[in-house]
mmCIF file of C-alpha atoms in Angstrom:
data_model
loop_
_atom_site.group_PDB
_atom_site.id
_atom_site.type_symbol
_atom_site.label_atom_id
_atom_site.label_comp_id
_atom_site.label_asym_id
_atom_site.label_seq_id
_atom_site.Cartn_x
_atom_site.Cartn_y
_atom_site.Cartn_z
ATOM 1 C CA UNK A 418 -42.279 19.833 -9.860
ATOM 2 C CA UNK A 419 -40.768 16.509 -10.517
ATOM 3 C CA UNK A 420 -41.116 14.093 -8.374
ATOM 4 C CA UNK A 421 -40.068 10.054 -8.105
ATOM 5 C CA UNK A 422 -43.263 9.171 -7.702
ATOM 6 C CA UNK A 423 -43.938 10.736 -10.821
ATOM 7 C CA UNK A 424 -41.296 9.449 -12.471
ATOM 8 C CA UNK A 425 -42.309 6.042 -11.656
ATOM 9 C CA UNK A 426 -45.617 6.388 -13.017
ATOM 10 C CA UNK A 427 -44.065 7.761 -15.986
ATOM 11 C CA UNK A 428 -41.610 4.593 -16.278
ATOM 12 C CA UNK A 429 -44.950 2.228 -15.491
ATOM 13 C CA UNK A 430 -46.583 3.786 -18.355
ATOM 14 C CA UNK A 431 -44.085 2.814 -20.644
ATOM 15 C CA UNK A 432 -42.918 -0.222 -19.604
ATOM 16 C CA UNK A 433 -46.338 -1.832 -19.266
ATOM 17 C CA UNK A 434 -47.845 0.089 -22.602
ATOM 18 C CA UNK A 435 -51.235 1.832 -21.352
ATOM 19 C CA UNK A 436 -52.611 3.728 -17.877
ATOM 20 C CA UNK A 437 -54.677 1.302 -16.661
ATOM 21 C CA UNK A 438 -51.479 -1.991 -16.813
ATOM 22 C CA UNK A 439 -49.125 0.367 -15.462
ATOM 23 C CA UNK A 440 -52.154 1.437 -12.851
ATOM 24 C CA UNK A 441 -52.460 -2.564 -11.914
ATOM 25 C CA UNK A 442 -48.795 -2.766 -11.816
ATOM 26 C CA UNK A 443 -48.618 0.052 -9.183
ATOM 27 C CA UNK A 444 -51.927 -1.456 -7.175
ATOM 28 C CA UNK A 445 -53.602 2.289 -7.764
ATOM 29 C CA UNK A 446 -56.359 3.224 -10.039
ATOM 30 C CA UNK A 447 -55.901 4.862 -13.407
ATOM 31 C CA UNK A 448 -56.984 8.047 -12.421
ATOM 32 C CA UNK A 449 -54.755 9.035 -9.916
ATOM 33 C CA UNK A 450 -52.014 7.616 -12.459
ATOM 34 C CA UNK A 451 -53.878 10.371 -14.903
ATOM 35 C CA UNK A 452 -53.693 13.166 -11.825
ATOM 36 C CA UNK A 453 -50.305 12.366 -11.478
ATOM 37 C CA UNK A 454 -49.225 12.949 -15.324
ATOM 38 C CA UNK A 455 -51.295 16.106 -15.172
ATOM 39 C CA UNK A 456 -49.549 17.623 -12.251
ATOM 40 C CA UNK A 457 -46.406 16.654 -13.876
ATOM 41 C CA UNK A 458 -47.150 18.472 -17.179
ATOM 42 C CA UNK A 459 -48.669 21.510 -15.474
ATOM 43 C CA UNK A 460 -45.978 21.916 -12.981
ATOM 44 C CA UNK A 461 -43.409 21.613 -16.379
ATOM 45 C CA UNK A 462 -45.482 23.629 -18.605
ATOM 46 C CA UNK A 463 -45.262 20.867 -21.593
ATOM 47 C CA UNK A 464 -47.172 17.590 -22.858
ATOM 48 C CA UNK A 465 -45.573 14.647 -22.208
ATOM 49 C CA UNK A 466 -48.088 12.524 -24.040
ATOM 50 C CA UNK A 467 -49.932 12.580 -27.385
ATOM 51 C CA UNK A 468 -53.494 11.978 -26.451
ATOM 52 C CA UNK A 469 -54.636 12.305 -29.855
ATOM 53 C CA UNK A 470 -55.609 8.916 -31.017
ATOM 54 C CA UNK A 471 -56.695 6.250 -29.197
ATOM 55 C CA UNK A 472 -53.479 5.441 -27.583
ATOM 56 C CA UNK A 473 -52.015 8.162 -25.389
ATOM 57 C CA UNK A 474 -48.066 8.054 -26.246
ATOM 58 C CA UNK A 475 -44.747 9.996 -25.303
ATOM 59 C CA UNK A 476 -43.800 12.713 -27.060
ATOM 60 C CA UNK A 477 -40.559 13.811 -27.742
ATOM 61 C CA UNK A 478 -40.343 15.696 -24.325
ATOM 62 C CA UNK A 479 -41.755 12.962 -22.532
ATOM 63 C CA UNK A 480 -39.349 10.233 -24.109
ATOM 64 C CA UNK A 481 -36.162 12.724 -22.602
ATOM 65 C CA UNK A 482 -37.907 13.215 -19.463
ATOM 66 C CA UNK A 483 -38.132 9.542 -18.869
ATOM 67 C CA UNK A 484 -35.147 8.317 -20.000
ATOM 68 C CA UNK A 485 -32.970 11.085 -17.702
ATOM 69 C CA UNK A 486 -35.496 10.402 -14.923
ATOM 70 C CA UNK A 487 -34.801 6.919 -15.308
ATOM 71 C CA UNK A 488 -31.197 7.612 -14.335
ATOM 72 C CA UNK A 489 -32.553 9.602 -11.177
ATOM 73 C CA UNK A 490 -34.773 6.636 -10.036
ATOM 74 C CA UNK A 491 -31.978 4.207 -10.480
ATOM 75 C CA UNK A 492 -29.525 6.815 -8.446
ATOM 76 C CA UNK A 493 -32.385 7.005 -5.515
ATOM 77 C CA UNK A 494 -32.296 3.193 -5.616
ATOM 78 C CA UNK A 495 -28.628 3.224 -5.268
ATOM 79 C CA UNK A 496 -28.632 5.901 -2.354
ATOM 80 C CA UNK A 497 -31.649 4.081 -0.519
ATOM 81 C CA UNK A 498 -29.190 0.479 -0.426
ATOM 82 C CA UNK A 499 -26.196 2.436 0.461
ATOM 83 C CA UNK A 500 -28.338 4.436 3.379
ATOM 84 C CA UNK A 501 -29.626 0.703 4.550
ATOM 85 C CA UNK A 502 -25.886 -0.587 4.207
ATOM 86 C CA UNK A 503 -24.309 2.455 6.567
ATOM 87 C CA UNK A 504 -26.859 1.807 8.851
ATOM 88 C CA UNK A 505 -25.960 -2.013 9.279
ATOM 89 C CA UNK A 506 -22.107 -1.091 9.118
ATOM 90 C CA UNK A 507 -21.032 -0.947 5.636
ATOM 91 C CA UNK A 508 -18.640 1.697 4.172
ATOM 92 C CA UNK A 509 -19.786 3.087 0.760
ATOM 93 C CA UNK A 510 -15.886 2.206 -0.050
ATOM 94 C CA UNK A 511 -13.112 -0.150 1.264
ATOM 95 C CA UNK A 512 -9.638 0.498 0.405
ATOM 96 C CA UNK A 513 -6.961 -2.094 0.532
ATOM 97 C CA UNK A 514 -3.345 -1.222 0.384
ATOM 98 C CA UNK A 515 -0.785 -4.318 -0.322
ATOM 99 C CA UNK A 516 2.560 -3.759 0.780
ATOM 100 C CA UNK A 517 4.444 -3.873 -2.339
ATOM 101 C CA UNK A 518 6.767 -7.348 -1.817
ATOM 102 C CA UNK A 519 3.482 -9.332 -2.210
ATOM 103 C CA UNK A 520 1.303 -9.562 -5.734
ATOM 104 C CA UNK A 521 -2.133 -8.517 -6.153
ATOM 105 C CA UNK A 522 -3.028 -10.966 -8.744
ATOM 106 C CA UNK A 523 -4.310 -13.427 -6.040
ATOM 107 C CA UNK A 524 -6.945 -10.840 -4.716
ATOM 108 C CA UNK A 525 -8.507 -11.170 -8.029
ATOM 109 C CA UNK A 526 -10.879 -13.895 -7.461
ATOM 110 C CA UNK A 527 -12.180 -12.347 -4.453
ATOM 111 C CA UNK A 528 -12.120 -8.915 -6.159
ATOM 112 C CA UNK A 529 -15.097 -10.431 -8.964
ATOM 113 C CA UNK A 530 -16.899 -12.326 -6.067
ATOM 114 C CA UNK A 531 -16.655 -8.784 -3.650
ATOM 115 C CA UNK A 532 -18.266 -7.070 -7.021
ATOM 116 C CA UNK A 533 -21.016 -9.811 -7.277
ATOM 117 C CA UNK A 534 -22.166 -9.688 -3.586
ATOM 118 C CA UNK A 535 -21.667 -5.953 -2.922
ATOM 119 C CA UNK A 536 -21.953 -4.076 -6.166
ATOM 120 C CA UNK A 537 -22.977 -0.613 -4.539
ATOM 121 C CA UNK A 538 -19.307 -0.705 -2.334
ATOM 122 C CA UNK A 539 -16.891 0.917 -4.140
ATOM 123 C CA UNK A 540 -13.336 -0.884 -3.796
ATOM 124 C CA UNK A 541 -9.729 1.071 -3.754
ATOM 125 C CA UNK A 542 -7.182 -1.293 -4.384
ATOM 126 C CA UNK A 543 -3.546 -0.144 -4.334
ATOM 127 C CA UNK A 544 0.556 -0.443 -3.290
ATOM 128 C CA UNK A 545 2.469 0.946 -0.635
ATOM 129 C CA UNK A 546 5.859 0.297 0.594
ATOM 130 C CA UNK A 547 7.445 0.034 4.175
ATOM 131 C CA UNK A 548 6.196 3.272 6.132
ATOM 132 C CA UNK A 549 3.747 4.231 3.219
ATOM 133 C CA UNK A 550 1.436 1.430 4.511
ATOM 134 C CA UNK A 551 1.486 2.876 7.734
ATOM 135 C CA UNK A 552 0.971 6.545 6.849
ATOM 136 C CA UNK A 553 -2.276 5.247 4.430
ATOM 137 C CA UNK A 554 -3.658 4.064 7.915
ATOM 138 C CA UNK A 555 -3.152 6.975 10.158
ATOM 139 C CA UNK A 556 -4.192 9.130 7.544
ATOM 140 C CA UNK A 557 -7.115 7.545 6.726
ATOM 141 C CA UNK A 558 -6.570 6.421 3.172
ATOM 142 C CA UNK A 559 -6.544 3.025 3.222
ATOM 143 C CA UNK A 560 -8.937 0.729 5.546
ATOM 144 C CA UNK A 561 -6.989 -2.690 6.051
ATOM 145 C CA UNK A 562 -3.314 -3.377 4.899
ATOM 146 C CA UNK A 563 -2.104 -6.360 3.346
ATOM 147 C CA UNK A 564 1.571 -7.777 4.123
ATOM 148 C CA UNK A 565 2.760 -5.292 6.798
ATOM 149 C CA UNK A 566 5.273 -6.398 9.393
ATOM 150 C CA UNK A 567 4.075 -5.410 13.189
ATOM 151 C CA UNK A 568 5.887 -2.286 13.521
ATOM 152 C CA UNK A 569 3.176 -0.100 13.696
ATOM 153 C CA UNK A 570 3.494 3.880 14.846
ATOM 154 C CA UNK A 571 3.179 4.811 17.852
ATOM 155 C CA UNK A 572 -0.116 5.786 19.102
ATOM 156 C CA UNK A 573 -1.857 3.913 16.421
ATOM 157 C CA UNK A 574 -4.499 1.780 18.089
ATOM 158 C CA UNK A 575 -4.160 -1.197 15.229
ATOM 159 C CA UNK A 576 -5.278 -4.622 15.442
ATOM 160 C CA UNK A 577 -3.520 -7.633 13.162
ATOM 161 C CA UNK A 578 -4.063 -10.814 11.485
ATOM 162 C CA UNK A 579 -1.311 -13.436 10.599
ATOM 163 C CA UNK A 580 -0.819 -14.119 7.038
ATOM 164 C CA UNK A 581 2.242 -16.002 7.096
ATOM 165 C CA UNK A 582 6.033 -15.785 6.334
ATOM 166 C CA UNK A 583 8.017 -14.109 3.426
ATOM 167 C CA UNK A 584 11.253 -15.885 3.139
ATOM 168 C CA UNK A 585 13.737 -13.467 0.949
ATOM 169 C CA UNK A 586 17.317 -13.757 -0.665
ATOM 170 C CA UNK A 587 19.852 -11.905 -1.724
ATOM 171 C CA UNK A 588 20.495 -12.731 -5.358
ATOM 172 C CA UNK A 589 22.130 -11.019 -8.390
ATOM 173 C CA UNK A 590 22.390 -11.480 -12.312
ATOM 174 C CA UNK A 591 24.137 -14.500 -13.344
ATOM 175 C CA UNK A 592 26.229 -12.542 -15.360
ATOM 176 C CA UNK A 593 27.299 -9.962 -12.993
ATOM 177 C CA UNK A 594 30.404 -9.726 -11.520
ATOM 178 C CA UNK A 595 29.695 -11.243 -8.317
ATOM 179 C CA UNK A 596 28.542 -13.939 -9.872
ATOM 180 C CA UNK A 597 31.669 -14.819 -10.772
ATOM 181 C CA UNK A 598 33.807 -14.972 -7.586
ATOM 182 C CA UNK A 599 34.301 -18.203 -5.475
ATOM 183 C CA UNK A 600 30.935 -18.754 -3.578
ATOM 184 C CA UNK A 601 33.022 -19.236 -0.301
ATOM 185 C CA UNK A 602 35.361 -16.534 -0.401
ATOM 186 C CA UNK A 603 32.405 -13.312 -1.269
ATOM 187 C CA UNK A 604 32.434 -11.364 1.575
ATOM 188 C CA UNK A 605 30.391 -8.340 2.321
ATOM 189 C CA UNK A 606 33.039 -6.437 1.530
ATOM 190 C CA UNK A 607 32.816 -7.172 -2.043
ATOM 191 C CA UNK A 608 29.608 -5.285 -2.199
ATOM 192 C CA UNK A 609 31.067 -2.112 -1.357
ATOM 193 C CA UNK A 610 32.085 -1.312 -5.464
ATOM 194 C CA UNK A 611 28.540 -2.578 -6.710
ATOM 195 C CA UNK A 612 25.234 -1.247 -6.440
ATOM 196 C CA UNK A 613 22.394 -2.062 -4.660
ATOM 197 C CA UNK A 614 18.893 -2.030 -5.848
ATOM 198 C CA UNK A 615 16.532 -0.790 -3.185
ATOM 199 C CA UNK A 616 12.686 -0.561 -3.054
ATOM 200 C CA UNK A 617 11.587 3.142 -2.123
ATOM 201 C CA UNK A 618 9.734 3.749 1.205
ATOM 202 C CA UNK A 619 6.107 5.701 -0.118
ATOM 203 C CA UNK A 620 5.693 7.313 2.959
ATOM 204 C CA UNK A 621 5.360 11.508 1.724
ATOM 205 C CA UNK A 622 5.476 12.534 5.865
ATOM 206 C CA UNK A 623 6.452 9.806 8.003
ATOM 207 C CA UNK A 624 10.690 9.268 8.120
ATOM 208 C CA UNK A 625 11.190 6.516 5.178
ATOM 209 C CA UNK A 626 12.534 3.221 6.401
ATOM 210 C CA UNK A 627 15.234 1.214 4.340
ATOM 211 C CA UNK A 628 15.979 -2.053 5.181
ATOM 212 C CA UNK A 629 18.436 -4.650 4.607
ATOM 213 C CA UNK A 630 21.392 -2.248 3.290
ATOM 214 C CA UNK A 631 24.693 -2.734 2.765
ATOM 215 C CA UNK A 632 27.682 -0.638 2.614
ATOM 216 C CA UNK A 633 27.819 0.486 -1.271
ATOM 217 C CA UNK A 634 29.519 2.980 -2.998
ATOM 218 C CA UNK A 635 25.931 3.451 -4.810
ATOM 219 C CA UNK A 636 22.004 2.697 -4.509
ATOM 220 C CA UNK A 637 19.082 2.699 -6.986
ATOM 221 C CA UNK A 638 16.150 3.528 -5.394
ATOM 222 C CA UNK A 639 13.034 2.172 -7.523
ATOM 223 C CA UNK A 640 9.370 3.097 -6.449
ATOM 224 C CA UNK A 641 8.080 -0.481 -7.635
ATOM 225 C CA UNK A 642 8.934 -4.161 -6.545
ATOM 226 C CA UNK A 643 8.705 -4.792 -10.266
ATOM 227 C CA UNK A 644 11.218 -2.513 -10.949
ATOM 228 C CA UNK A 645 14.214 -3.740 -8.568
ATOM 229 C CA UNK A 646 13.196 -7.544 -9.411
ATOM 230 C CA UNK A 647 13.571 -6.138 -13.197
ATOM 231 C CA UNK A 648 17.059 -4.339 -11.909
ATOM 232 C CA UNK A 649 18.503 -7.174 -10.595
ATOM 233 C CA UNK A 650 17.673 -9.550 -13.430
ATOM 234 C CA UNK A 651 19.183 -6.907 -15.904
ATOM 235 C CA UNK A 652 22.630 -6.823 -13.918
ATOM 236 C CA UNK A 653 22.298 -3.450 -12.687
ATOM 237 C CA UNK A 654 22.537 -4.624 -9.400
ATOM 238 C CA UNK A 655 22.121 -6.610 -6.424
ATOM 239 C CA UNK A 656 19.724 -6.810 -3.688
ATOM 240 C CA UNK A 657 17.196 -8.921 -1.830
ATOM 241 C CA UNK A 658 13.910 -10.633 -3.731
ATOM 242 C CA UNK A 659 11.239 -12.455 -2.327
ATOM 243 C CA UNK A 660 11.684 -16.569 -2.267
ATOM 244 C CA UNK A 661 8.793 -17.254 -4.748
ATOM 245 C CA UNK A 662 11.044 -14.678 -7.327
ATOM 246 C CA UNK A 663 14.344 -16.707 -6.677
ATOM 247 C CA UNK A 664 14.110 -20.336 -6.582
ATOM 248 C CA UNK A 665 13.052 -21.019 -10.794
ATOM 249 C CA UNK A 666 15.201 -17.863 -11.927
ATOM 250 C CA UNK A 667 18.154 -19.621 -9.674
ATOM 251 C CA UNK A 668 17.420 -22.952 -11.105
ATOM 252 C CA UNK A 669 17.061 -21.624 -14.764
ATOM 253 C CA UNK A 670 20.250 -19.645 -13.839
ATOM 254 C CA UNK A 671 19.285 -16.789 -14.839
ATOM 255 C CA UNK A 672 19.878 -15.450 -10.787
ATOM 256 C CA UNK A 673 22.733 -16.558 -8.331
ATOM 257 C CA UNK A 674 22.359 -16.090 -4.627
ATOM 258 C CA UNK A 675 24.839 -14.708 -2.576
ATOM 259 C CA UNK A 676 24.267 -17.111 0.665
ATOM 260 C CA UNK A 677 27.362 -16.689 1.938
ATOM 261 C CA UNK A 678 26.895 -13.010 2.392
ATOM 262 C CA UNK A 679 23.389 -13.648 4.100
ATOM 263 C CA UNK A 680 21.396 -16.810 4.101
ATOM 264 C CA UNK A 681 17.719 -16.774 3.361
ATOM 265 C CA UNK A 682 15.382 -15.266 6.069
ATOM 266 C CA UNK A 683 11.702 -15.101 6.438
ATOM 267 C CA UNK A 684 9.919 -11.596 7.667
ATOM 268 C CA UNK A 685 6.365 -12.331 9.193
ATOM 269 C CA UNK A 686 3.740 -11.041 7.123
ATOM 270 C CA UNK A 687 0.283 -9.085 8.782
ATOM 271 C CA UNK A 688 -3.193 -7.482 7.745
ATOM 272 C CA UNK A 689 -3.875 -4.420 10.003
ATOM 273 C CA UNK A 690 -6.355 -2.596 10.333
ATOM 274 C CA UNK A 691 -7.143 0.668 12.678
ATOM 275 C CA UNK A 692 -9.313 -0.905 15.836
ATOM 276 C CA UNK A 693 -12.120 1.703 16.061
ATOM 277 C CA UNK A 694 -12.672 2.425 12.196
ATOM 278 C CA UNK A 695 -13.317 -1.390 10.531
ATOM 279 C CA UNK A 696 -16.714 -1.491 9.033
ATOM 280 C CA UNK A 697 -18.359 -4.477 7.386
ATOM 281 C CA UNK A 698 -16.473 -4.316 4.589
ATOM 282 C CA UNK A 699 -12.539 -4.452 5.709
ATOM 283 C CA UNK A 700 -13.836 -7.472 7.665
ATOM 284 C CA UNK A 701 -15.309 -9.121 4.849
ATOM 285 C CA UNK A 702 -11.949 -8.586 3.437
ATOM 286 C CA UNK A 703 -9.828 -9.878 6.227
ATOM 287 C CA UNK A 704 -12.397 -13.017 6.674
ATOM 288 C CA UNK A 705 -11.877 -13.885 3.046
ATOM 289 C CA UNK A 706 -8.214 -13.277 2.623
ATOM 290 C CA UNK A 707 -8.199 -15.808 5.586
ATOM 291 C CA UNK A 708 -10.554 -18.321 4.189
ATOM 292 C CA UNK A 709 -9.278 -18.434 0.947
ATOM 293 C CA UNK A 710 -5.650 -18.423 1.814
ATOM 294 C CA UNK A 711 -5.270 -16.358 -1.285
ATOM 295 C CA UNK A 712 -1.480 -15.752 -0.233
ATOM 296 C CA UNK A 713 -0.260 -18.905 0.857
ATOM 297 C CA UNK A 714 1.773 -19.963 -2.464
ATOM 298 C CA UNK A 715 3.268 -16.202 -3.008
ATOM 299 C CA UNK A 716 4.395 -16.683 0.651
ATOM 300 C CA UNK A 717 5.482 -20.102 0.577
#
C-alpha cells in the first residue's frame, strides 16, 4: 500500500542521495527508512531500487513512482493549508462580480498581491449588469459585488460599503445627426426617430431592469459596456456613458453631449456582500478595495 509517509522517504532518498542523509534529514534511523522501502516494494510487488552496486538507486519504476507521488505529496500539502484556512475562515474561492459601468483593470494590482499572499484561494473574477449582480448574490455565485447601487431584493440580508459616485452623460457621435441641431432647441422629442444604445440587464431569473430610457422608435441592447461605449462612438446611436468615457472624447470631439436633454448626474456606487456568508477572503477584498482606493479615478 502506498502511503505519504512512504512517499516521503522515497522523495528524502532522492533528494538527499543515500539512506542514511535522507534518514538524518527525517531525524529517524536508516533502518526503519530501509523497513519502510521494503513494505513499499512488497505491498507493490516491484523493486524500486537497484541494490546492486554499492549505491542503491531508482529504477525505472521507482523514478515514476516518485515523480507521480511527488504530485500526491504536494496535493496533501495543498489540502492540509486549505483544511487550516477553512478552519480560521477562509473560502477555498472568492468570487467578485463588477457591475459592468466600472473597469476591472484597477483590481489588477491587488489581483497579483491577493495571488502572492494567498496562493491556495482560488479567485473568480467577473461582470454583471443591473439585476445580474443581484441574482449572482442570492444565488450564491458571486461573494462580494463591486459598483452596485443599494437596491437590493427583497429579503436579501446584504450589508454595503461606499465606493463613491459615478457621474454619467448622455452623449452621441459627433457626426450624428443630433449632433447637428442647435444645442438649445434639442428636445427629448428629437430622440424619438433615433436609437438608443442600451446595456443589457444579465439577470437569467430575476425581472431585468433598464434604466435611463427614452421614448425611441428603436433600442440596441448590447450585453457589454464596451459594446454600447463602442455603439455610440460609431454613430449607431445615443445613450448615456460614464463621466471618465466623456470628458477627453468630448474635448477631442469625437462625442457631443446632449445637456440640454439631461444634464450630468452621479449614481452612488456600493460593494455588497450577503451578511451571514463573508469569509476571510471577501473581506480581504472589501478592506483592500477600500485602502487602496483602487476606484477613485474611474469614479471621479
Amino acid at each position: 500500500m502506498i502511503t505519504l509517509d512512504a512517499l516521503q522517504v522515497l522523495d528524502a532518498i532522492d533528494r538527499h542521495g543515500s539512506f542514511a542523509a535522507a534518514a538524518n534529514a527525517l531525524h529517524r534511523v536508516p533502518s526503519a527508512l530501509s523497513y519502510t522501502v521494503r513494505q513499499l516494494e512488497d505491498g507493490l510487488g516491484v523493486a524500486l531500487f537497484d541494490r546492486s552496486g554499492q549505491r542503491a538507486r531508482l529504477t525505472a519504476t521507482g523514478r515514476m513512482v516518485l515523480e507521480q507521488g511527488r504530485e500526491l505529496l504536494a496535493a496533501a500539502d495543498r489540502l492540509s493549508l486549505r483544511a487550516r484556512q477553512s478552519a480560521s475562515g477562509w473560502e477555498p474561492r472568492v468570487r467578485l462580480v463588477v457591475e459592468a459601468v466600472l473597469p476591472m483593470q484597477p483590481l489588477m494590482p491587488l489581483v497579483q498581491q491577493f495571488a502572492t499572499e494567498q496562493p491556495l484561494i482560488e479567485l473568480e473574477l467577473r461582470e454583471e449588469a443591473l439585476n445580474g449582480s443581484w441574482e449572482a448574490l442570492q444565488e450564491q455565485r458571486a461573494d462580494l459585488l463591486i459598483g452596485v447601487g443599494r437596491d437590493a431584493p427583497a429579503g436579501m440580508s446584504v450589508e454595503f460599503a461606499a465606493l463613491g459616485d459615478l457621474s454619467f452623460q448622455l452623449v452621441c457621435a459627433a457626426h450624428h445627426p443630433l449632433a447637428l441641431h442647435e444645442p438649445g432647441q434639442l428636445t427629448a422629442d428629437d430622440l424619438k426617430n433615433h436609437t438608443q444604445v442600451v446595456l443589457r440587464d444579465s439577470a437569467r431569473q430575476m425581472q431585468a431592469l433598464s434604466v435611463g430610457l427614452f421614448e425611441t422608435q428603436r433600442r440596441l441592447q448590447v450585453n457589454h459596456y464596451g459594446a454600447k461605449k463602442m455603439a455610440i462612438m460609431a454613430g449607431v446611436g445615443f445613450g448615456h456613458l460614464a463621466g471618465r468615457d466623456v470628458a477627453d472624447a468630448v474635448e477631442r470631439g469625437q462625442l457631443v453631449a446632449l445637456s440640454h436633454i439631461k444634464p450630468a448626474y452621479k449614481v452612488p456606487m456600493f460593494m455588497a456582500w450577503h451578511k451571514h456568508r463573508a469569509g476571510e477572503g471577501t473581506r480581504w477584498w472589501r478592506k483592500q478595495i477600500k485602502a487602496s482606493g483602487c476606484f477613485d479615478v474611474a469614479l471621479g
